[in-house]
DNA sequence: AACACAAACGGACCGTAGTCCCGTTGCAGG
DNA sequence: CCTGCAACGGGACTACGGTCCGTTTGTGTT
């Protein structure tokens, strides 16, 4: 645990056939997910479509959730880059409260765009999977720092979990699809909620 | 469709062997869940322990989640009864904000007591399972009414989901077990959060 | 008591996620 | 170019949730 070596980083050259197969698998998974939907695509089908054996698929990606995570990596990293180093109000430069609101808007959009894939990446066999793997830790740290900056009297460590909870893919997709709430309503509700929570005692101008 | 006869309504009494087997199955499941843990108990094992076939098990309870729900029914119904008709501050009689805080405390306790079972009942194959089945709808309606009463200018329909999200079994168990947050901290954080959200502009006395 | 029939029973069966092991192959060193 | 070996490949295998269907059994009727 202490001497954790990143396997990808420590193997400068992945064997050529392995790299080729990884690409094939990612491409095949993307194709099938787009064609049949994430939920209706089995790992067998992905392996077949990629022209590799099942063993290879699981050797490369460990499990279904990690494969979904790998497919999400690009857009997920872009979002992280934006809220860490991007332009205000999402990135540095704006007030913490405004950044937090922008973060919620960005995450809502990210979930609306990549919902099914995120859901698949959050559904591992072990309990509390999404809280361990994936970008949750990064989101959490970011939100915690913003809360601590905006309202030092609050329990930022706890509130970070609280504020991330309503942005969960399962809930957001349910609100969008089953409950037919438009994305703008979720964004507006989030904005007002964050304002009231962080600026308690300060009158918020509602337009 | 017009001359539809309800088959269930015409069979007031369940057949004796069916009732006997239901009891056997519930008892066996309770025993194995207690002995080996919910996550490590297979449906096959429950059927064997109950001395019935697998078909019978699934005929009675539909799927794993519903079986967990049936085992939860007693304590879950008791909690519902309490916040609907029980004594204040959980039941009627207190201010909506106080009732909402008490509701959160009650639900946190319920989750802390029955976490693994709730988790099993929330993990069906279909997406967003916990939002469709189980007591979520009742919780949601209750919370929505309290919000609407306490702060009519808020989007109670949306905020009900938001406030229930941090009380999810997955998150609460993670906070309690992995993050080692004591239950009192979650309760305190919830209380302060609800106060700030519903009483924005009103100074809350912090002891 | 005998009967008829719906309901319940139970285990064979299926699809899927994930594991394992052995034959194969790319790659470095001689 | 040849060789050794560690990593890779692939499919047979397991465990599990869930379904199906031929058989049994409880129950109301005559």
mmCIF file of N, CA, C and O in Angstrom, chain A residues 61-123:
data_model
loop_
_atom_site.group_PDB
_atom_site.id
_atom_site.type_symbol
_atom_site.label_atom_id
_atom_site.label_comp_id
_atom_site.label_asym_id
_atom_site.label_seq_id
_atom_site.Cartn_x
_atom_site.Cartn_y
_atom_site.Cartn_z
ATOM 1 N N UNK A 61 -8.972 -4.969 -18.372
ATOM 2 C CA UNK A 61 -9.793 -3.961 -17.701
ATOM 3 C C UNK A 61 -10.363 -4.383 -16.355
ATOM 4 O O UNK A 61 -11.061 -3.602 -15.723
ATOM 5 N N UNK A 62 -10.058 -5.604 -15.937
ATOM 6 C CA UNK A 62 -10.470 -5.982 -14.588
ATOM 7 C C UNK A 62 -11.926 -6.336 -14.442
ATOM 8 O O UNK A 62 -12.252 -7.461 -14.108
ATOM 9 N N UNK A 63 -12.809 -5.402 -14.672
ATOM 10 C CA UNK A 63 -14.229 -5.701 -14.627
ATOM 11 C C UNK A 63 -14.997 -4.677 -15.452
ATOM 12 O O UNK A 63 -14.425 -3.748 -16.016
ATOM 13 N N UNK A 64 -16.290 -4.899 -15.487
ATOM 14 C CA UNK A 64 -17.161 -4.069 -16.307
ATOM 15 C C UNK A 64 -17.069 -2.593 -15.916
ATOM 16 O O UNK A 64 -17.006 -1.706 -16.769
ATOM 17 N N UNK A 65 -17.063 -2.329 -14.627
ATOM 18 C CA UNK A 65 -17.029 -0.942 -14.155
ATOM 19 C C UNK A 65 -15.754 -0.240 -14.624
ATOM 20 O O UNK A 65 -15.795 0.919 -15.049
ATOM 21 N N UNK A 66 -14.638 -0.932 -14.556
ATOM 22 C CA UNK A 66 -13.380 -0.310 -14.965
ATOM 23 C C UNK A 66 -13.337 -0.053 -16.461
ATOM 24 O O UNK A 66 -12.726 0.930 -16.907
ATOM 25 N N UNK A 67 -13.958 -0.929 -17.217
ATOM 26 C CA UNK A 67 -14.035 -0.688 -18.661
ATOM 27 C C UNK A 67 -14.832 0.588 -18.938
ATOM 28 O O UNK A 67 -14.407 1.447 -19.721
ATOM 29 N N UNK A 68 -15.959 0.727 -18.254
ATOM 30 C CA UNK A 68 -16.760 1.945 -18.411
ATOM 31 C C UNK A 68 -15.946 3.168 -18.004
ATOM 32 O O UNK A 68 -15.969 4.208 -18.672
ATOM 33 N N UNK A 69 -15.205 3.024 -16.911
ATOM 34 C CA UNK A 69 -14.367 4.125 -16.438
ATOM 35 C C UNK A 69 -13.340 4.524 -17.490
ATOM 36 O O UNK A 69 -13.087 5.713 -17.725
ATOM 37 N N UNK A 70 -12.755 3.525 -18.141
ATOM 38 C CA UNK A 70 -11.754 3.810 -19.168
ATOM 39 C C UNK A 70 -12.378 4.562 -20.342
ATOM 40 O O UNK A 70 -11.776 5.479 -20.898
ATOM 41 N N UNK A 71 -13.612 4.182 -20.693
ATOM 42 C CA UNK A 71 -14.283 4.870 -21.790
ATOM 43 C C UNK A 71 -14.655 6.300 -21.415
ATOM 44 O O UNK A 71 -14.724 7.183 -22.263
ATOM 45 N N UNK A 72 -14.885 6.501 -20.125
ATOM 46 C CA UNK A 72 -15.251 7.842 -19.651
ATOM 47 C C UNK A 72 -14.043 8.741 -19.486
ATOM 48 O O UNK A 72 -14.192 9.960 -19.343
ATOM 49 N N UNK A 73 -12.882 8.156 -19.476
ATOM 50 C CA UNK A 73 -11.692 8.875 -19.029
ATOM 51 C C UNK A 73 -11.519 10.233 -19.710
ATOM 52 O O UNK A 73 -11.258 11.234 -19.054
ATOM 53 N N UNK A 74 -11.696 10.254 -21.004
ATOM 54 C CA UNK A 74 -11.446 11.496 -21.731
ATOM 55 C C UNK A 74 -12.335 12.637 -21.226
ATOM 56 O O UNK A 74 -11.831 13.669 -20.755
ATOM 57 N N UNK A 75 -13.648 12.439 -21.272
ATOM 58 C CA UNK A 75 -14.534 13.539 -20.897
ATOM 59 C C UNK A 75 -14.433 13.833 -19.415
ATOM 60 O O UNK A 75 -14.532 14.994 -18.992
ATOM 61 N N UNK A 76 -14.224 12.786 -18.636
ATOM 62 C CA UNK A 76 -14.106 12.986 -17.197
ATOM 63 C C UNK A 76 -12.851 13.794 -16.845
ATOM 64 O O UNK A 76 -12.890 14.696 -16.015
ATOM 65 N N UNK A 77 -11.750 13.480 -17.504
ATOM 66 C CA UNK A 77 -10.515 14.238 -17.260
ATOM 67 C C UNK A 77 -10.669 15.675 -17.711
ATOM 68 O O UNK A 77 -10.158 16.605 -17.064
ATOM 69 N N UNK A 78 -11.352 15.868 -18.832
ATOM 70 C CA UNK A 78 -11.550 17.235 -19.324
ATOM 71 C C UNK A 78 -12.310 18.058 -18.294
ATOM 72 O O UNK A 78 -11.949 19.215 -18.011
ATOM 73 N N UNK A 79 -13.340 17.455 -17.720
ATOM 74 C CA UNK A 79 -14.121 18.176 -16.718
ATOM 75 C C UNK A 79 -13.263 18.513 -15.497
ATOM 76 O O UNK A 79 -13.271 19.648 -15.007
ATOM 77 N N UNK A 80 -12.490 17.536 -15.038
ATOM 78 C CA UNK A 80 -11.611 17.791 -13.894
ATOM 79 C C UNK A 80 -10.629 18.906 -14.194
ATOM 80 O O UNK A 80 -10.401 19.799 -13.371
ATOM 81 N N UNK A 81 -10.040 18.858 -15.363
ATOM 82 C CA UNK A 81 -9.093 19.901 -15.761
ATOM 83 C C UNK A 81 -9.771 21.273 -15.710
ATOM 84 O O UNK A 81 -9.200 22.250 -15.213
ATOM 85 N N UNK A 82 -10.998 21.317 -16.176
ATOM 86 C CA UNK A 82 -11.734 22.582 -16.201
ATOM 87 C C UNK A 82 -11.965 23.153 -14.813
ATOM 88 O O UNK A 82 -11.777 24.347 -14.594
ATOM 89 N N UNK A 83 -12.401 22.324 -13.883
ATOM 90 C CA UNK A 83 -12.733 22.923 -12.586
ATOM 91 C C UNK A 83 -11.490 23.132 -11.726
ATOM 92 O O UNK A 83 -11.538 23.834 -10.729
ATOM 93 N N UNK A 84 -10.362 22.544 -12.131
ATOM 94 C CA UNK A 84 -9.127 22.784 -11.365
ATOM 95 C C UNK A 84 -8.337 23.948 -11.947
ATOM 96 O O UNK A 84 -7.871 24.819 -11.218
ATOM 97 N N UNK A 85 -8.188 23.955 -13.282
ATOM 98 C CA UNK A 85 -7.324 24.971 -13.883
ATOM 99 C C UNK A 85 -8.005 25.803 -14.968
ATOM 100 O O UNK A 85 -7.368 26.659 -15.570
ATOM 101 N N UNK A 86 -9.277 25.536 -15.223
ATOM 102 C CA UNK A 86 -9.955 26.224 -16.314
ATOM 103 C C UNK A 86 -10.338 27.656 -15.954
ATOM 104 O O UNK A 86 -9.989 28.158 -14.883
ATOM 105 N N UNK A 87 -11.067 28.309 -16.851
ATOM 106 C CA UNK A 87 -11.475 29.692 -16.632
ATOM 107 C C UNK A 87 -12.594 29.800 -15.603
ATOM 108 O O UNK A 87 -13.355 28.845 -15.406
ATOM 109 N N UNK A 88 -12.678 30.965 -14.965
ATOM 110 C CA UNK A 88 -13.752 31.228 -14.015
ATOM 111 C C UNK A 88 -15.081 31.254 -14.777
ATOM 112 O O UNK A 88 -15.083 31.521 -15.986
ATOM 113 N N UNK A 89 -16.214 30.986 -14.176
ATOM 114 C CA UNK A 89 -16.362 30.757 -12.730
ATOM 115 C C UNK A 89 -16.091 29.311 -12.314
ATOM 116 O O UNK A 89 -16.029 29.040 -11.135
ATOM 117 N N UNK A 90 -15.926 28.393 -13.275
ATOM 118 C CA UNK A 90 -15.677 27.005 -12.893
ATOM 119 C C UNK A 90 -14.285 26.876 -12.273
ATOM 120 O O UNK A 90 -14.104 26.264 -11.228
ATOM 121 N N UNK A 91 -13.316 27.480 -12.914
ATOM 122 C CA UNK A 91 -11.951 27.419 -12.411
ATOM 123 C C UNK A 91 -11.674 28.533 -11.420
ATOM 124 O O UNK A 91 -12.578 29.252 -11.006
ATOM 125 N N UNK A 92 -10.408 28.696 -11.020
ATOM 126 C CA UNK A 92 -10.032 29.698 -10.029
ATOM 127 C C UNK A 92 -10.333 31.101 -10.542
ATOM 128 O O UNK A 92 -10.305 31.349 -11.738
ATOM 129 N N UNK A 93 -10.598 31.985 -9.594
ATOM 130 C CA UNK A 93 -10.843 33.379 -9.960
ATOM 131 C C UNK A 93 -12.174 33.895 -9.484
ATOM 132 O O UNK A 93 -12.303 35.068 -9.166
ATOM 133 N N UNK A 94 -13.168 33.017 -9.415
ATOM 134 C CA UNK A 94 -14.484 33.440 -8.946
ATOM 135 C C UNK A 94 -14.608 33.182 -7.444
ATOM 136 O O UNK A 94 -13.749 32.538 -6.838
ATOM 137 N N UNK A 95 -15.684 33.686 -6.862
ATOM 138 C CA UNK A 95 -15.948 33.414 -5.451
ATOM 139 C C UNK A 95 -16.241 31.926 -5.280
ATOM 140 O O UNK A 95 -16.799 31.298 -6.180
ATOM 141 N N UNK A 96 -15.881 31.364 -4.132
ATOM 142 C CA UNK A 96 -16.095 29.924 -3.919
ATOM 143 C C UNK A 96 -17.540 29.510 -4.148
ATOM 144 O O UNK A 96 -17.794 28.453 -4.745
ATOM 145 N N UNK A 97 -18.464 30.329 -3.679
ATOM 146 C CA UNK A 97 -19.872 29.961 -3.865
ATOM 147 C C UNK A 97 -20.217 29.871 -5.345
ATOM 148 O O UNK A 97 -20.915 28.941 -5.779
ATOM 149 N N UNK A 98 -19.721 30.845 -6.122
ATOM 150 C CA UNK A 98 -19.998 30.814 -7.565
ATOM 151 C C UNK A 98 -19.316 29.623 -8.223
ATOM 152 O O UNK A 98 -19.854 28.996 -9.140
ATOM 153 N N UNK A 99 -18.123 29.312 -7.753
ATOM 154 C CA UNK A 99 -17.421 28.154 -8.321
ATOM 155 C C UNK A 99 -18.174 26.869 -8.023
ATOM 156 O O UNK A 99 -18.266 25.971 -8.873
ATOM 157 N N UNK A 100 -18.714 26.792 -6.819
ATOM 158 C CA UNK A 100 -19.446 25.593 -6.440
ATOM 159 C C UNK A 100 -20.696 25.430 -7.302
ATOM 160 O O UNK A 100 -21.027 24.328 -7.764
ATOM 161 N N UNK A 101 -21.365 26.540 -7.543
ATOM 162 C CA UNK A 101 -22.551 26.488 -8.403
ATOM 163 C C UNK A 101 -22.149 26.047 -9.812
ATOM 164 O O UNK A 101 -22.785 25.179 -10.412
ATOM 165 N N UNK A 102 -21.072 26.632 -10.313
ATOM 166 C CA UNK A 102 -20.617 26.255 -11.653
ATOM 167 C C UNK A 102 -20.205 24.781 -11.692
ATOM 168 O O UNK A 102 -20.454 24.077 -12.686
ATOM 169 N N UNK A 103 -19.606 24.326 -10.611
ATOM 170 C CA UNK A 103 -19.225 22.910 -10.546
ATOM 171 C C UNK A 103 -20.451 22.012 -10.661
ATOM 172 O O UNK A 103 -20.460 21.038 -11.427
ATOM 173 N N UNK A 104 -21.487 22.349 -9.925
ATOM 174 C CA UNK A 104 -22.711 21.563 -10.005
ATOM 175 C C UNK A 104 -23.298 21.565 -11.406
ATOM 176 O O UNK A 104 -23.693 20.517 -11.923
ATOM 177 N N UNK A 105 -23.318 22.757 -12.009
ATOM 178 C CA UNK A 105 -23.837 22.823 -13.375
ATOM 179 C C UNK A 105 -23.018 21.939 -14.302
ATOM 180 O O UNK A 105 -23.564 21.202 -15.130
ATOM 181 N N UNK A 106 -21.698 22.014 -14.161
ATOM 182 C CA UNK A 106 -20.835 21.205 -15.016
ATOM 183 C C UNK A 106 -21.044 19.721 -14.799
ATOM 184 O O UNK A 106 -21.122 18.945 -15.764
ATOM 185 N N UNK A 107 -21.170 19.330 -13.536
ATOM 186 C CA UNK A 107 -21.333 17.904 -13.255
ATOM 187 C C UNK A 107 -22.698 17.418 -13.746
ATOM 188 O O UNK A 107 -22.813 16.319 -14.295
ATOM 189 N N UNK A 108 -23.717 18.239 -13.576
ATOM 190 C CA UNK A 108 -25.040 17.872 -14.103
ATOM 191 C C UNK A 108 -24.976 17.634 -15.603
ATOM 192 O O UNK A 108 -25.528 16.655 -16.122
ATOM 193 N N UNK A 109 -24.277 18.515 -16.280
ATOM 194 C CA UNK A 109 -24.152 18.375 -17.729
ATOM 195 C C UNK A 109 -23.385 17.095 -18.082
ATOM 196 O O UNK A 109 -23.784 16.337 -18.971
ATOM 197 N N UNK A 110 -22.298 16.888 -17.351
ATOM 198 C CA UNK A 110 -21.497 15.687 -17.564
ATOM 199 C C UNK A 110 -22.351 14.433 -17.374
ATOM 200 O O UNK A 110 -22.287 13.488 -18.173
ATOM 201 N N UNK A 111 -23.154 14.417 -16.331
ATOM 202 C CA UNK A 111 -24.005 13.261 -16.059
ATOM 203 C C UNK A 111 -25.086 13.126 -17.128
ATOM 204 O O UNK A 111 -25.396 12.024 -17.590
ATOM 205 N N UNK A 112 -25.648 14.253 -17.527
ATOM 206 C CA UNK A 112 -26.682 14.183 -18.563
ATOM 207 C C UNK A 112 -26.110 13.631 -19.863
ATOM 208 O O UNK A 112 -26.776 12.888 -20.578
ATOM 209 N N UNK A 113 -24.869 13.976 -20.157
ATOM 210 C CA UNK A 113 -24.254 13.499 -21.401
ATOM 211 C C UNK A 113 -23.823 12.046 -21.319
ATOM 212 O O UNK A 113 -23.964 11.286 -22.276
ATOM 213 N N UNK A 114 -23.252 11.655 -20.178
ATOM 214 C CA UNK A 114 -22.608 10.343 -20.086
ATOM 215 C C UNK A 114 -23.274 9.441 -19.059
ATOM 216 O O UNK A 114 -22.629 8.538 -18.519
ATOM 217 N N UNK A 115 -24.556 9.695 -18.797
ATOM 218 C CA UNK A 115 -25.230 9.023 -17.696
ATOM 219 C C UNK A 115 -25.093 7.522 -17.668
ATOM 220 O O UNK A 115 -24.661 6.958 -16.656
ATOM 221 N N UNK A 116 -25.437 6.868 -18.751
ATOM 222 C CA UNK A 116 -25.439 5.409 -18.736
ATOM 223 C C UNK A 116 -24.051 4.848 -18.463
ATOM 224 O O UNK A 116 -23.891 3.867 -17.735
ATOM 225 N N UNK A 117 -23.076 5.480 -19.059
ATOM 226 C CA UNK A 117 -21.700 5.023 -18.864
ATOM 227 C C UNK A 117 -21.269 5.229 -17.411
ATOM 228 O O UNK A 117 -20.647 4.346 -16.799
ATOM 229 N N UNK A 118 -21.598 6.368 -16.841
ATOM 230 C CA UNK A 118 -21.268 6.622 -15.443
ATOM 231 C C UNK A 118 -21.944 5.605 -14.554
ATOM 232 O O UNK A 118 -21.335 5.048 -13.637
ATOM 233 N N UNK A 119 -23.210 5.317 -14.854
ATOM 234 C CA UNK A 119 -23.938 4.327 -14.076
ATOM 235 C C UNK A 119 -23.215 2.981 -14.108
ATOM 236 O O UNK A 119 -23.058 2.327 -13.087
ATOM 237 N N UNK A 120 -22.777 2.585 -15.287
ATOM 238 C CA UNK A 120 -22.060 1.312 -15.407
ATOM 239 C C UNK A 120 -20.749 1.357 -14.628
ATOM 240 O O UNK A 120 -20.343 0.357 -14.039
ATOM 241 N N UNK A 121 -20.109 2.504 -14.610
ATOM 242 C CA UNK A 121 -18.826 2.606 -13.909
ATOM 243 C C UNK A 121 -19.024 2.640 -12.400
ATOM 244 O O UNK A 121 -18.088 2.439 -11.639
ATOM 245 N N UNK A 122 -20.262 2.890 -11.961
ATOM 246 C CA UNK A 122 -20.530 3.003 -10.517
ATOM 247 C C UNK A 122 -21.135 1.738 -9.954
ATOM 248 O O UNK A 122 -21.533 1.722 -8.800
ATOM 249 N N UNK A 123 -21.250 0.688 -10.738
ATOM 250 C CA UNK A 123 -22.020 -0.464 -10.318
ATOM 251 C C UNK A 123 -21.140 -1.699 -10.181
ATOM 252 O O UNK A 123 -21.377 -2.710 -10.817
#
